[in-house]
Short mmCIF file of C-alpha atoms and ligand atoms in Angstrom, two decimals:
data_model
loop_
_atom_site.label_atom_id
_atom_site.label_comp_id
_atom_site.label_asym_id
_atom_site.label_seq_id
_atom_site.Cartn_x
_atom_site.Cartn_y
_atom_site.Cartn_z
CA UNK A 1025 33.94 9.24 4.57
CA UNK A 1026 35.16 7.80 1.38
CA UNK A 1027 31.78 6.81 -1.03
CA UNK A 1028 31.49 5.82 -4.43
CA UNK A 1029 28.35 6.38 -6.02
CA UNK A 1030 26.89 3.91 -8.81
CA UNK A 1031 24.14 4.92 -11.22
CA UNK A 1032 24.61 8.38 -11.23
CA UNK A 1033 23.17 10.13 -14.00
CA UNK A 1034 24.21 12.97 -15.94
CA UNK A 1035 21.48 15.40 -14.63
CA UNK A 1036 21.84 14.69 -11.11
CA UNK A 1037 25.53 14.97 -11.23
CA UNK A 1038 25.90 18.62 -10.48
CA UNK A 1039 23.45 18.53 -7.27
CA UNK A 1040 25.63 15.76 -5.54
CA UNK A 1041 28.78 17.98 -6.67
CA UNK A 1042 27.26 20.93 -5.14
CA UNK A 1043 26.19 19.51 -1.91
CA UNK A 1044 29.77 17.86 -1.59
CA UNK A 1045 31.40 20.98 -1.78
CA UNK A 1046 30.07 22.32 1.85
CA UNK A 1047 30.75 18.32 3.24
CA UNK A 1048 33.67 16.85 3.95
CA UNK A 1049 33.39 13.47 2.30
CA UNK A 1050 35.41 11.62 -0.67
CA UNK A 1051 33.07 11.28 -3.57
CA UNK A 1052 33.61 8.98 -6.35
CA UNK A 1053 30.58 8.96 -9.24
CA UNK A 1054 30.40 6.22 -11.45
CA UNK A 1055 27.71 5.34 -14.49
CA UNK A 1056 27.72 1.84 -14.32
CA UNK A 1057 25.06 0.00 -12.02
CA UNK A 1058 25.40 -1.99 -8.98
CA UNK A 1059 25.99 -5.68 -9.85
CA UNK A 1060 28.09 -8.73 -8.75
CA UNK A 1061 30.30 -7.82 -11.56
CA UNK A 1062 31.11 -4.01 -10.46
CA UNK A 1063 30.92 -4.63 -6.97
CA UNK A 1064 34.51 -4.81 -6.31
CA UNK A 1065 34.59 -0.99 -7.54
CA UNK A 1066 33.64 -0.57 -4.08
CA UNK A 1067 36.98 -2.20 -2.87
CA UNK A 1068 38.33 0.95 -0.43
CA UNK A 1069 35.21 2.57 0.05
CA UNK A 1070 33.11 3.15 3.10
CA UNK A 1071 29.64 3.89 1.82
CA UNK A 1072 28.07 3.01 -1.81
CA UNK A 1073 25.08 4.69 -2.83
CA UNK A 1074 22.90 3.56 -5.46
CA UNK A 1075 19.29 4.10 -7.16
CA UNK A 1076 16.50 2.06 -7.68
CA UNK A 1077 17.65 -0.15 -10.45
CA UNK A 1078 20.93 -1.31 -8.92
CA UNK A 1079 21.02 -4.95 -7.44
CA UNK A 1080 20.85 -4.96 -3.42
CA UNK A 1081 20.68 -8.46 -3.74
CA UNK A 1082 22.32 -11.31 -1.10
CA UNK A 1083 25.49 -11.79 -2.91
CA UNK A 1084 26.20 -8.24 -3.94
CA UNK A 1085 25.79 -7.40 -0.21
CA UNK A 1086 28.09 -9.90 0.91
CA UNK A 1087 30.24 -8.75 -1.71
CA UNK A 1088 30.28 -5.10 -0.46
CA UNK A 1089 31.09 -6.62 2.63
CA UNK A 1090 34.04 -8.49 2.08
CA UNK A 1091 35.40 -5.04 0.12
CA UNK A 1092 34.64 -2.99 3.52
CA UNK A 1093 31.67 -1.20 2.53
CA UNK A 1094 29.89 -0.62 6.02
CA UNK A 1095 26.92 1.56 4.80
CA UNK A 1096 24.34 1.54 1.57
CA UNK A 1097 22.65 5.19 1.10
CA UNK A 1098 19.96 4.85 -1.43
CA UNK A 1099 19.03 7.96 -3.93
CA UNK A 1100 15.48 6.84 -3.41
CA UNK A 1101 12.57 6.30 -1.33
CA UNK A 1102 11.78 2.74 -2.39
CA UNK A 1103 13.86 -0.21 -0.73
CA UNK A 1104 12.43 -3.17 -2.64
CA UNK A 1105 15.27 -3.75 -4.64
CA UNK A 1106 18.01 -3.84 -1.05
CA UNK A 1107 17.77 -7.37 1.07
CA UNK A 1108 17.74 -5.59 4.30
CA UNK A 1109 17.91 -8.88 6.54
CA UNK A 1110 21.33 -9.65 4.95
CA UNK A 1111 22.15 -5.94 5.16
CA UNK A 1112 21.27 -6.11 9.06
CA UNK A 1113 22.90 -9.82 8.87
CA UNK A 1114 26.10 -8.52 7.84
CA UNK A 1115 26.37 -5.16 10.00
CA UNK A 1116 25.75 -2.49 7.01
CA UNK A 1117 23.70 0.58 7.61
CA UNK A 1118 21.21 1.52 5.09
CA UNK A 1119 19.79 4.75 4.85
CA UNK A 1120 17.59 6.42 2.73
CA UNK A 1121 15.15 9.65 1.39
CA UNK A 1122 12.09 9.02 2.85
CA UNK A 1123 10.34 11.84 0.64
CA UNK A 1124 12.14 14.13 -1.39
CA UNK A 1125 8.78 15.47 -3.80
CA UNK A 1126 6.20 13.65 -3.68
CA UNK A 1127 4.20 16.58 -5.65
CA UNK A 1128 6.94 15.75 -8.44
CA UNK A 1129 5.18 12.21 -8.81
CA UNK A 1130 1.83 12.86 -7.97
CA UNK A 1131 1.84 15.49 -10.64
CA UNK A 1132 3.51 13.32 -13.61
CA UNK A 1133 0.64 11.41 -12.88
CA UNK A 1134 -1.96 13.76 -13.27
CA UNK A 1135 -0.37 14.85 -16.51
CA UNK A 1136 -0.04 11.18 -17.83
CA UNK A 1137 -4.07 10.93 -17.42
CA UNK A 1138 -4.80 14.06 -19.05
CA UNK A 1139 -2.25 13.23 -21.99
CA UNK A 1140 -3.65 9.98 -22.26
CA UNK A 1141 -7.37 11.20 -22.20
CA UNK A 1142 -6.49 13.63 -24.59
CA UNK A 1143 -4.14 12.42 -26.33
CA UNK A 1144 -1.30 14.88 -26.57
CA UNK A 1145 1.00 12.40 -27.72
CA UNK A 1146 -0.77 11.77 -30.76
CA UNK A 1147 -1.82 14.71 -31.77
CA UNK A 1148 1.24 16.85 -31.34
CA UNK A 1149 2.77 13.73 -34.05
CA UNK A 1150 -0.09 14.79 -36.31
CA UNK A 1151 0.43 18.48 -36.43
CA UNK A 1152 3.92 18.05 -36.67
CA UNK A 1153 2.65 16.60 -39.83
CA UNK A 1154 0.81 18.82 -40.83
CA UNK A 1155 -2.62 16.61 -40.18
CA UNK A 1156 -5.16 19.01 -38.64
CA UNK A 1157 -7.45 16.03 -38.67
CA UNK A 1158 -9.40 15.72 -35.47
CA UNK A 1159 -10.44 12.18 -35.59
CA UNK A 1160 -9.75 10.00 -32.64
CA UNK A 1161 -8.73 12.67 -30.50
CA UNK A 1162 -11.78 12.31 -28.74
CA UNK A 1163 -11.22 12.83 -24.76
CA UNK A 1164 -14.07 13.21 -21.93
CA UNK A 1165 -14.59 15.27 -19.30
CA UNK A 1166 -12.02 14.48 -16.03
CA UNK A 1167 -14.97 16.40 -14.09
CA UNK A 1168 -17.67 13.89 -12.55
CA UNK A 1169 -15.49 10.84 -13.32
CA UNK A 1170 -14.68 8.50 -10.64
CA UNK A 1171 -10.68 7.64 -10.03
CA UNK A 1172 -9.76 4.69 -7.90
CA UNK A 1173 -6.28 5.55 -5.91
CA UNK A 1174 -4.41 2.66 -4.88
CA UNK A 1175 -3.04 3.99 -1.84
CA UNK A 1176 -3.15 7.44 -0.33
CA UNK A 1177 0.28 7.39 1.41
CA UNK A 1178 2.15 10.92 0.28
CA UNK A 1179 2.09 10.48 -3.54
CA UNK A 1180 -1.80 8.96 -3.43
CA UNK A 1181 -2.30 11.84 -1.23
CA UNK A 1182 -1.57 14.85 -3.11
CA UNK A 1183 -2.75 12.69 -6.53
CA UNK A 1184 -6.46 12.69 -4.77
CA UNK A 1185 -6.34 16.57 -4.20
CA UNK A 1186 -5.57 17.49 -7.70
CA UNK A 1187 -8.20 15.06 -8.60
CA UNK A 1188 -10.57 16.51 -6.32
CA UNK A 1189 -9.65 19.83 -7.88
CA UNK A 1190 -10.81 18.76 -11.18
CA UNK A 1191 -14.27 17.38 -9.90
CA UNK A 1192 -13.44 14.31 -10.18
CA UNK A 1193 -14.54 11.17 -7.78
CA UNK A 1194 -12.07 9.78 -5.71
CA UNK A 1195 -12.26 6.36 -4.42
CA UNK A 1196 -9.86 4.84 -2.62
CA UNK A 1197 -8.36 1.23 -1.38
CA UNK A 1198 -5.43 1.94 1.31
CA UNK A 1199 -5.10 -0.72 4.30
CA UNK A 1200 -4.80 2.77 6.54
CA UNK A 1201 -7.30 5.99 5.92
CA UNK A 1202 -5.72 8.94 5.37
CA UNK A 1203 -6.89 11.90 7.12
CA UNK A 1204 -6.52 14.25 4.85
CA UNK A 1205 -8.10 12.54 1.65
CA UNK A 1206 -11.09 11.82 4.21
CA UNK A 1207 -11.33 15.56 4.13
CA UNK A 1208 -11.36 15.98 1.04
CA UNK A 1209 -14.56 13.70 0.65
CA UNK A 1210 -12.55 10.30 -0.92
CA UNK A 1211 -13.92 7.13 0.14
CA UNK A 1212 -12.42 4.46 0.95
CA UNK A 1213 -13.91 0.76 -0.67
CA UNK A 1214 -12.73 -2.54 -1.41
CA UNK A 1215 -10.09 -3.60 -4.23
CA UNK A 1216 -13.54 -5.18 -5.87
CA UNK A 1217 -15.71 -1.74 -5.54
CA UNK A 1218 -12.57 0.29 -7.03
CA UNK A 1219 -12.46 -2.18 -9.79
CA UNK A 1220 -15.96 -2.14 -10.38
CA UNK A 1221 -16.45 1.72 -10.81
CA UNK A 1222 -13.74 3.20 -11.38
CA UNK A 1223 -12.90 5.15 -15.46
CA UNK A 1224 -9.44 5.67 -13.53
CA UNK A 1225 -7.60 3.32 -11.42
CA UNK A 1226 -3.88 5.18 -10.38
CA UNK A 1227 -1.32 2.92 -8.67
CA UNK A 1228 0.24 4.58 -5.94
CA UNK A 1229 0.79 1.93 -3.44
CA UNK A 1230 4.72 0.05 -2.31
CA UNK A 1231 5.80 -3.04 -4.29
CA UNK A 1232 5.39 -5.28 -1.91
CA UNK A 1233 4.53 -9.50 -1.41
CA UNK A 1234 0.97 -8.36 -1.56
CA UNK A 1235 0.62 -5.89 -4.21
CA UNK A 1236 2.93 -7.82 -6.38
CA UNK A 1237 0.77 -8.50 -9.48
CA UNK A 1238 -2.31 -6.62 -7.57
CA UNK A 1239 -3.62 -5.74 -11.26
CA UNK A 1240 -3.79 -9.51 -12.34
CA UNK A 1241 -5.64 -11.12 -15.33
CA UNK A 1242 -9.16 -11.52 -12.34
CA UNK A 1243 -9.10 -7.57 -11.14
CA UNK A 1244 -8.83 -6.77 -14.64
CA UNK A 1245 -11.59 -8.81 -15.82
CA UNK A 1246 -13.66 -7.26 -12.89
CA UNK A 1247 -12.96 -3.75 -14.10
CA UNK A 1248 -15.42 -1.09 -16.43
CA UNK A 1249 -14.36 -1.78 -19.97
CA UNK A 1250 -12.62 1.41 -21.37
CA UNK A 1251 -10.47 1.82 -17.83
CA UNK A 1252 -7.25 3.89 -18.27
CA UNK A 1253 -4.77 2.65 -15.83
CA UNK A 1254 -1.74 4.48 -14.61
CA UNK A 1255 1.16 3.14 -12.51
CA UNK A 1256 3.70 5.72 -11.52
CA UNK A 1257 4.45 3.43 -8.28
CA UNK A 1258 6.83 0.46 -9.38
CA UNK A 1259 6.27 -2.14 -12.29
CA UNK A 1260 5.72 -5.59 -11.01
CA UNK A 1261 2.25 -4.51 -9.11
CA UNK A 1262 1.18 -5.08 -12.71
CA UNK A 1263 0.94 -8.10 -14.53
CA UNK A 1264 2.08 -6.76 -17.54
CA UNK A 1265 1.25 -9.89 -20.01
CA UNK A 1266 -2.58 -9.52 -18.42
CA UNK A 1267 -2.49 -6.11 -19.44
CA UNK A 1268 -1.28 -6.70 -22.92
CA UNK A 1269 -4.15 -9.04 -23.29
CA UNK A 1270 -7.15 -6.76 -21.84
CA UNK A 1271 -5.66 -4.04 -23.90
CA UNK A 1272 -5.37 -6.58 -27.06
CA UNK A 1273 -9.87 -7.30 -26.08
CA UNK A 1274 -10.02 -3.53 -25.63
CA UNK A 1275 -11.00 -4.33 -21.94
CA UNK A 1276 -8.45 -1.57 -20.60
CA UNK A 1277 -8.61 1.62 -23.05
CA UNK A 1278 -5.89 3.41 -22.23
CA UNK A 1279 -2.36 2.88 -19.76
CA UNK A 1280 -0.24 5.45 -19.23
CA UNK A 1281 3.18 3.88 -17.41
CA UNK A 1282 6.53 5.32 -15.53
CA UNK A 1283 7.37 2.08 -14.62
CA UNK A 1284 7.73 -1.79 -15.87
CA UNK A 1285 8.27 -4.71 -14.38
CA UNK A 1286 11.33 -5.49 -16.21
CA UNK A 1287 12.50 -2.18 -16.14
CA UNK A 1288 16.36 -2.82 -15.07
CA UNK A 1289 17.94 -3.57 -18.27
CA UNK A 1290 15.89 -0.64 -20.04
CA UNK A 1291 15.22 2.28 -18.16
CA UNK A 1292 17.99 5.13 -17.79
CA UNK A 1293 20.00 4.31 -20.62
CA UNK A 1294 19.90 5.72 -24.57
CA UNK A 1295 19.35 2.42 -26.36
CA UNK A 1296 17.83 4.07 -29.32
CA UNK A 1297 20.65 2.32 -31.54
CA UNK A 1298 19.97 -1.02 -30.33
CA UNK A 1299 17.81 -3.79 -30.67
CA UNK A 1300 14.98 -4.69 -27.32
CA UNK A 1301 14.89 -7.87 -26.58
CA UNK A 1302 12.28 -7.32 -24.30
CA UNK A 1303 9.10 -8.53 -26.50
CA UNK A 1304 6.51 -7.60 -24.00
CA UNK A 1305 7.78 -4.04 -23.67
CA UNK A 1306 7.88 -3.82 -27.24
CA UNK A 1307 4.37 -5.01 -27.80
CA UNK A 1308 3.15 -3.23 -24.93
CA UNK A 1309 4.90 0.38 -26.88
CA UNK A 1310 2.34 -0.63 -29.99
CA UNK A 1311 -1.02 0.22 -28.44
CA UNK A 1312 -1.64 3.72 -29.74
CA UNK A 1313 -2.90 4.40 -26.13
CA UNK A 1314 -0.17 3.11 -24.00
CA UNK A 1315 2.02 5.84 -23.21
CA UNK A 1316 5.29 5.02 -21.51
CA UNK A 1317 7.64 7.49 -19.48
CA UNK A 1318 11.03 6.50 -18.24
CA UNK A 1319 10.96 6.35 -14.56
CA UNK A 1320 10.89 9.98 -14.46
CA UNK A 1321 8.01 11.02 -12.49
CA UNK A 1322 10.54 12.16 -9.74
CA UNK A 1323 12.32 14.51 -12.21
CA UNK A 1324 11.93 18.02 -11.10
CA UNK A 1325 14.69 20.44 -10.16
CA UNK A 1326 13.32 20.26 -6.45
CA UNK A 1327 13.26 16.41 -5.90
CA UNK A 1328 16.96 15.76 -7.15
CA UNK A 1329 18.26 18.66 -5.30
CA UNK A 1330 16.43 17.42 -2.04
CA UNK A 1331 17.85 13.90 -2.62
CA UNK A 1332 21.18 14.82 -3.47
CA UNK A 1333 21.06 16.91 -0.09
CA UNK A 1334 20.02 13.97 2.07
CA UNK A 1335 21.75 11.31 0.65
CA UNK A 1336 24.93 13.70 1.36
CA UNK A 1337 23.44 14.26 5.10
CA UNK A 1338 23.08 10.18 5.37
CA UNK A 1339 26.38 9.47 5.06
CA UNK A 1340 28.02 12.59 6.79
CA UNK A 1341 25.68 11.61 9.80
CA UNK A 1342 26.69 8.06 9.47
CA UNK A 1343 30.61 9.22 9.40
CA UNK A 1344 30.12 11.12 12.41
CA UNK A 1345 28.18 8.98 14.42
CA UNK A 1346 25.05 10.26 14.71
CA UNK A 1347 21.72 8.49 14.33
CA UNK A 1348 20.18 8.46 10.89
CA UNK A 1349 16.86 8.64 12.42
CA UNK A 1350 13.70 7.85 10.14
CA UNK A 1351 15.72 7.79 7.05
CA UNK A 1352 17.57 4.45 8.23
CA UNK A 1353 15.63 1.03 6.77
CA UNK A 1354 15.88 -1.61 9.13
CA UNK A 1355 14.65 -5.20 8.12
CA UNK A 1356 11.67 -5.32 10.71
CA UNK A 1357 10.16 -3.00 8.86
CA UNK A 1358 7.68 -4.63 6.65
CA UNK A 1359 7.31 -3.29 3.59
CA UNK A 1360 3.40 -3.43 3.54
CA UNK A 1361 3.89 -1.23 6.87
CA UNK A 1362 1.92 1.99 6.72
CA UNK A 1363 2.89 5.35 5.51
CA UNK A 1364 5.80 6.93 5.97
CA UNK A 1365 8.06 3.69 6.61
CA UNK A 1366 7.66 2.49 2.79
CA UNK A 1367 9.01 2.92 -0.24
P1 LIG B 301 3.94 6.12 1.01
O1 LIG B 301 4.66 5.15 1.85
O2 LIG B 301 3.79 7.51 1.50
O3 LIG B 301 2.47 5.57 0.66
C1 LIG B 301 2.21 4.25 0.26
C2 LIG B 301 0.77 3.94 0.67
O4 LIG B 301 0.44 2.65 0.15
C3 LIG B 301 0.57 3.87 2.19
O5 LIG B 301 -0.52 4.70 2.57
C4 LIG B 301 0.29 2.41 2.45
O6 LIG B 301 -0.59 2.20 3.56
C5 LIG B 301 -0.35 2.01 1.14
N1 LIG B 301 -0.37 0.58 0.94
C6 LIG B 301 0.49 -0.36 1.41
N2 LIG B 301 0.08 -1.59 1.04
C7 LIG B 301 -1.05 -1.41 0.32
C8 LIG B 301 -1.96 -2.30 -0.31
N3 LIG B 301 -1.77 -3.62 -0.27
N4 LIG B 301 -3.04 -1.78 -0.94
C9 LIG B 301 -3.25 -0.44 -0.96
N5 LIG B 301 -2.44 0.46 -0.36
C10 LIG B 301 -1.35 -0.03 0.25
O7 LIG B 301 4.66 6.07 -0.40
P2 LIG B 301 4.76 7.21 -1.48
O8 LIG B 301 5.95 8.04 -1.21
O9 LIG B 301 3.43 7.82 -1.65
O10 LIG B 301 5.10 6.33 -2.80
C11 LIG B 301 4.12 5.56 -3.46
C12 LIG B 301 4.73 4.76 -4.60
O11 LIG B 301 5.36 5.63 -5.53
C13 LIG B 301 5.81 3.77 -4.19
O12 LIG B 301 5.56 2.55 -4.88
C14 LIG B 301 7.09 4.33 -4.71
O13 LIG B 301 7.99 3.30 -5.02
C15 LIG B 301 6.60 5.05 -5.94
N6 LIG B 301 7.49 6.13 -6.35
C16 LIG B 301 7.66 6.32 -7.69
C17 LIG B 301 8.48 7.32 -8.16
C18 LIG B 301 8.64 7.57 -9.62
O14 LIG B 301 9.56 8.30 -10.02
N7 LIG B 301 7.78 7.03 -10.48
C19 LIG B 301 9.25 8.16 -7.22
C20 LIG B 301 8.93 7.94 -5.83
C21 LIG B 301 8.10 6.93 -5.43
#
């Protein structure tokens, strides 16, 4: 199999080198994302894998196509930004890691809350400066709060057993019950209820029609005043100009965020010599209690290595022939579907 990889990144280079070596495919690894414009890159090539900011969009499909791409492995769990029904239109497989670590997430968002609630980020500035000046450093206890999880697939999951570990009190909003949080004594409530009583509301559900904007300008309003929000899950299931605003009223005290609603022309590039143009980002990076990661809550040494090793498997299972199983995404699946078959 001949594929050419866009979006690879400097750190996850080595991995996909390493698992090539005991495959017998044709790697090419490129930096530049998948667009209409680089698209014809793929001119020769059988399979094109890409990550979660490159454009799976109509056109750029159809543009594959014409170049002979017949398969699309993604480096990720999440499919929201691939249009399967002109993938399945046009004949192309797509394929990708269903889970690679979802303790990887679930535990960058643990540490945003405590970081936030404690707030690490300011305080390591300060003695950097030499200020040993304790004022406004003031956290609270994580034991006997309650945390609203939105969604308890496997990230929400593990996120609500750490939480239970602390003492905290997990409520939960999931269209399906999860076993296992059950057991660990979360309870399940309506969007309204979580709103209502939650200190901690964690975002953990698929970007989907329905969650699109789930933390509007009316659940905000309905939420404790002082909330800290965290979304590790993907950008737009916040409306990010509502949050500005309750943050702006001091509604929302705290938001710690791995991922933005705009995040494509930002996220996994060094821009640090540049000018944003992106003026709600920038206002949003003003709040001394908004802290913003990267996209990086899947960064550990385990998850890249495990996605590097089944995006290899996709496509050597695709080249010979063999069924791809539950890591193939097929357009019936609806992407508010239950666990497992999401994101
Ligand atoms: P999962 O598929 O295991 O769980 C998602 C859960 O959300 C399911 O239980 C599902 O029933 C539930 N859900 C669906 N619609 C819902 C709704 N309207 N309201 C409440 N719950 C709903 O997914 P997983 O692996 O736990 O991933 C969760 C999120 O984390 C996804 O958005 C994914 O894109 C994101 N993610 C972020 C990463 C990062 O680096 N920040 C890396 C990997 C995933």
């Amino acid at each position: 199999m001949k594929a050419i990889f866009y979006s690879t990144m400097s750190y996850e280079r080595p991995y996909i080198i390493r698992e090539q070596e005991r495959l017998n495919n044709e790697l090419k690894l490129l930096d530049c994302r998948l667009t209409l414009e680089t698209a014809s890159l793929a001119k020769g090539y059988d399979v094109v894998s890409v990550f979660v900011n490159d454009d799976g969009s109509a056109p750029v499909l159809r543009e594959l196509h014409r170049h002979g791409v017949r398969m699309l492995s993604l480096r990720s769990a999440g499919f929201n930004h691939i249009d399967l029904d002109e993938a399945e239109k046009l004949g192309m497989i797509v394929a990708r890691v269903p889970a690679y670590s979802p303790h990887a997430v679930a535990e960058h968002t643990v540490g945003l809350m405590l970081a936030l609630n404690r707030k690490f980020h300011r305080a390591y500035q300060r003695v950097r400066e030499q200020n040993f000046s304790l004022d406004g450093l003031m956290g609270f206890d994580m034991n006997g709060k309650t945390v609203g999880v939105v969604g308890t697939g496997k990230i929400g999951e593990l996120v609500c057993k750490i939480l239970a570990g602390f003492g905290c009190k997990v409520i939960a909003l999931d269209p399906i019950e999860n076993k296992h949080c059950l057991d660990l004594g979360v309870q399940y409530v309506p969007a309204r209820v979580l709103f209502e009583r939650s200190d901690i509301i964690s975002l953990h559900c698929p970007l989907t029609p329905e969650t699109r904007h789930f933390i509007s300008r009316e659940a905000l309003s309905a939420m404790k005043t002082g909330v800290m929000i965290i979304n590790t899950s993907r950008g737009a299931v916040i409306d990010t100009k509502a949050l500005i605003d309750a943050l702006k009223s001091s509604k929302v005290g705290s938001v710690g965020l791995d991922v933005y609603e705009e995040e494509t022309n930002l996220f996994f590039k060094d821009l640090s010599d540049q000018v944003v143009h992106d003026d709600v980002f920038v206002r949003l990076m003003t709040f001394p209690h908004v802290l913003i990661t990267a996209h990086q809550g899947f960064l550990t040494e385990e998850a890249i290595s495990e996605i590097a090793r089944v995006t290899l498997d996709n496509i050597s299972r695709f080249g010979n022939g063999l069924e791809l199983g539950l890591n193939q995404v097929r357009a019936a699946v609806q992407i508010s579907a239950p666990r497992g078959s999401v994101t």
